[in-house]
Short mmCIF file of C-alpha atoms in Angstrom, two decimals:
data_model
loop_
_atom_site.label_atom_id
_atom_site.label_comp_id
_atom_site.label_asym_id
_atom_site.label_seq_id
_atom_site.Cartn_x
_atom_site.Cartn_y
_atom_site.Cartn_z
CA UNK A 1 -3.36 19.00 -8.64
CA UNK A 2 -1.85 15.61 -7.91
CA UNK A 3 1.81 15.31 -8.90
CA UNK A 4 4.24 12.48 -9.38
CA UNK A 5 6.92 12.22 -6.70
CA UNK A 6 10.45 13.06 -7.77
CA UNK A 7 13.18 10.44 -7.42
CA UNK A 8 14.40 12.22 -4.29
CA UNK A 9 10.89 12.34 -2.80
CA UNK A 10 10.46 8.62 -3.54
CA UNK A 11 13.73 7.81 -1.79
CA UNK A 12 12.78 9.91 1.23
CA UNK A 13 9.36 8.29 1.43
CA UNK A 14 10.85 4.79 1.32
CA UNK A 15 13.08 5.58 4.28
CA UNK A 16 9.89 6.26 6.27
CA UNK A 17 7.90 3.29 4.94
CA UNK A 18 9.16 0.22 6.76
CA UNK A 19 9.12 -2.99 4.69
CA UNK A 20 8.07 -1.31 1.43
CA UNK A 21 10.27 -1.50 -1.67
CA UNK A 22 10.25 -0.28 -5.25
CA UNK A 23 8.83 -2.59 -7.90
CA UNK A 24 11.40 -3.56 -10.55
CA UNK A 25 10.70 -1.96 -13.92
CA UNK A 26 7.80 0.16 -12.68
CA UNK A 27 7.23 3.27 -10.57
CA UNK A 28 5.35 1.54 -7.77
CA UNK A 29 5.97 0.26 -4.27
CA UNK A 30 5.13 -3.13 -2.82
CA UNK A 31 4.91 -5.00 0.44
CA UNK A 32 3.97 -8.52 1.53
CA UNK A 33 2.11 -8.93 4.83
CA UNK A 34 1.62 -12.19 6.72
CA UNK A 35 -1.29 -12.78 9.10
CA UNK A 36 -2.33 -15.44 11.59
CA UNK A 37 -4.92 -16.89 9.21
CA UNK A 38 -7.27 -16.07 6.34
CA UNK A 39 -9.78 -14.34 8.60
CA UNK A 40 -7.14 -11.90 9.86
CA UNK A 41 -5.90 -11.26 6.32
CA UNK A 42 -9.41 -10.64 5.04
CA UNK A 43 -10.22 -8.35 7.97
CA UNK A 44 -7.11 -6.33 7.18
CA UNK A 45 -8.09 -6.10 3.51
CA UNK A 46 -11.55 -4.89 4.52
CA UNK A 47 -10.10 -2.08 6.63
CA UNK A 48 -7.79 -1.04 3.79
CA UNK A 49 -10.67 -1.19 1.30
CA UNK A 50 -12.79 1.16 3.42
CA UNK A 51 -9.92 3.64 3.76
CA UNK A 52 -9.02 3.38 0.07
CA UNK A 53 -12.57 3.95 -1.09
CA UNK A 54 -12.95 6.99 1.16
CA UNK A 55 -9.72 8.46 -0.25
CA UNK A 56 -10.41 7.40 -3.86
CA UNK A 57 -7.09 5.54 -4.10
CA UNK A 58 -7.18 1.79 -4.48
CA UNK A 59 -4.39 -0.77 -4.10
CA UNK A 60 -3.45 -3.59 -6.40
CA UNK A 61 -3.36 -6.69 -4.25
CA UNK A 62 -3.22 -10.43 -4.18
CA UNK A 63 -4.32 -12.69 -1.33
CA UNK A 64 -3.71 -16.36 -0.65
CA UNK A 65 -4.78 -17.65 2.76
CA UNK A 66 -2.77 -15.60 5.29
CA UNK A 67 -0.60 -13.64 2.83
CA UNK A 68 -1.51 -10.29 1.27
CA UNK A 69 0.72 -8.74 -1.38
CA UNK A 70 0.07 -5.02 -1.95
CA UNK A 71 1.31 -2.85 -4.81
CA UNK A 72 0.70 0.90 -4.85
CA UNK A 73 0.97 3.33 -7.75
CA UNK A 74 -1.05 6.31 -8.91
CA UNK A 75 -2.38 5.73 -12.39
CA UNK A 76 -3.29 9.41 -12.83
CA UNK A 77 0.41 10.40 -12.68
CA UNK A 78 1.89 7.19 -14.14
CA UNK A 79 3.98 6.63 -11.01
CA UNK A 80 4.11 7.33 -7.30
CA UNK A 81 2.29 10.18 -5.58
CA UNK A 82 1.58 11.34 -2.07
CA UNK A 83 -1.56 9.17 -2.18
CA UNK A 84 0.62 6.07 -2.30
CA UNK A 85 2.69 7.27 0.65
CA UNK A 86 -0.44 7.97 2.69
CA UNK A 87 -2.02 4.61 1.88
CA UNK A 88 1.23 2.75 2.63
CA UNK A 89 1.48 4.62 5.95
CA UNK A 90 -2.09 3.63 6.83
CA UNK A 91 -1.38 0.00 5.91
CA UNK A 92 1.71 -0.02 8.14
CA UNK A 93 -0.24 1.51 11.02
CA UNK A 94 -3.08 -1.01 10.98
CA UNK A 95 -0.80 -3.98 10.33
CA UNK A 96 1.15 -3.33 13.53
CA UNK A 97 -1.91 -3.00 15.78
#
């Protein structure tokens, strides 16, 4: 069964997730990513969408031209779970390629 991360687990996860931070007033994490252009941003979003759909965990995001803002939280646990950590890790991995 999926469980909400404890405060300590959240803190530990954030030390491993470069450029991610907690959202004020909400148990969620966020990151803003900048790309060369819209095509690169959209390609990135497509890769994340395919991964997210396969793992049944979908991001909240906002895109304008070359900027993608991503927020992750697990609605089933009303906070952060291991699913958010895994998706954030995947996002970091493909962003740095």
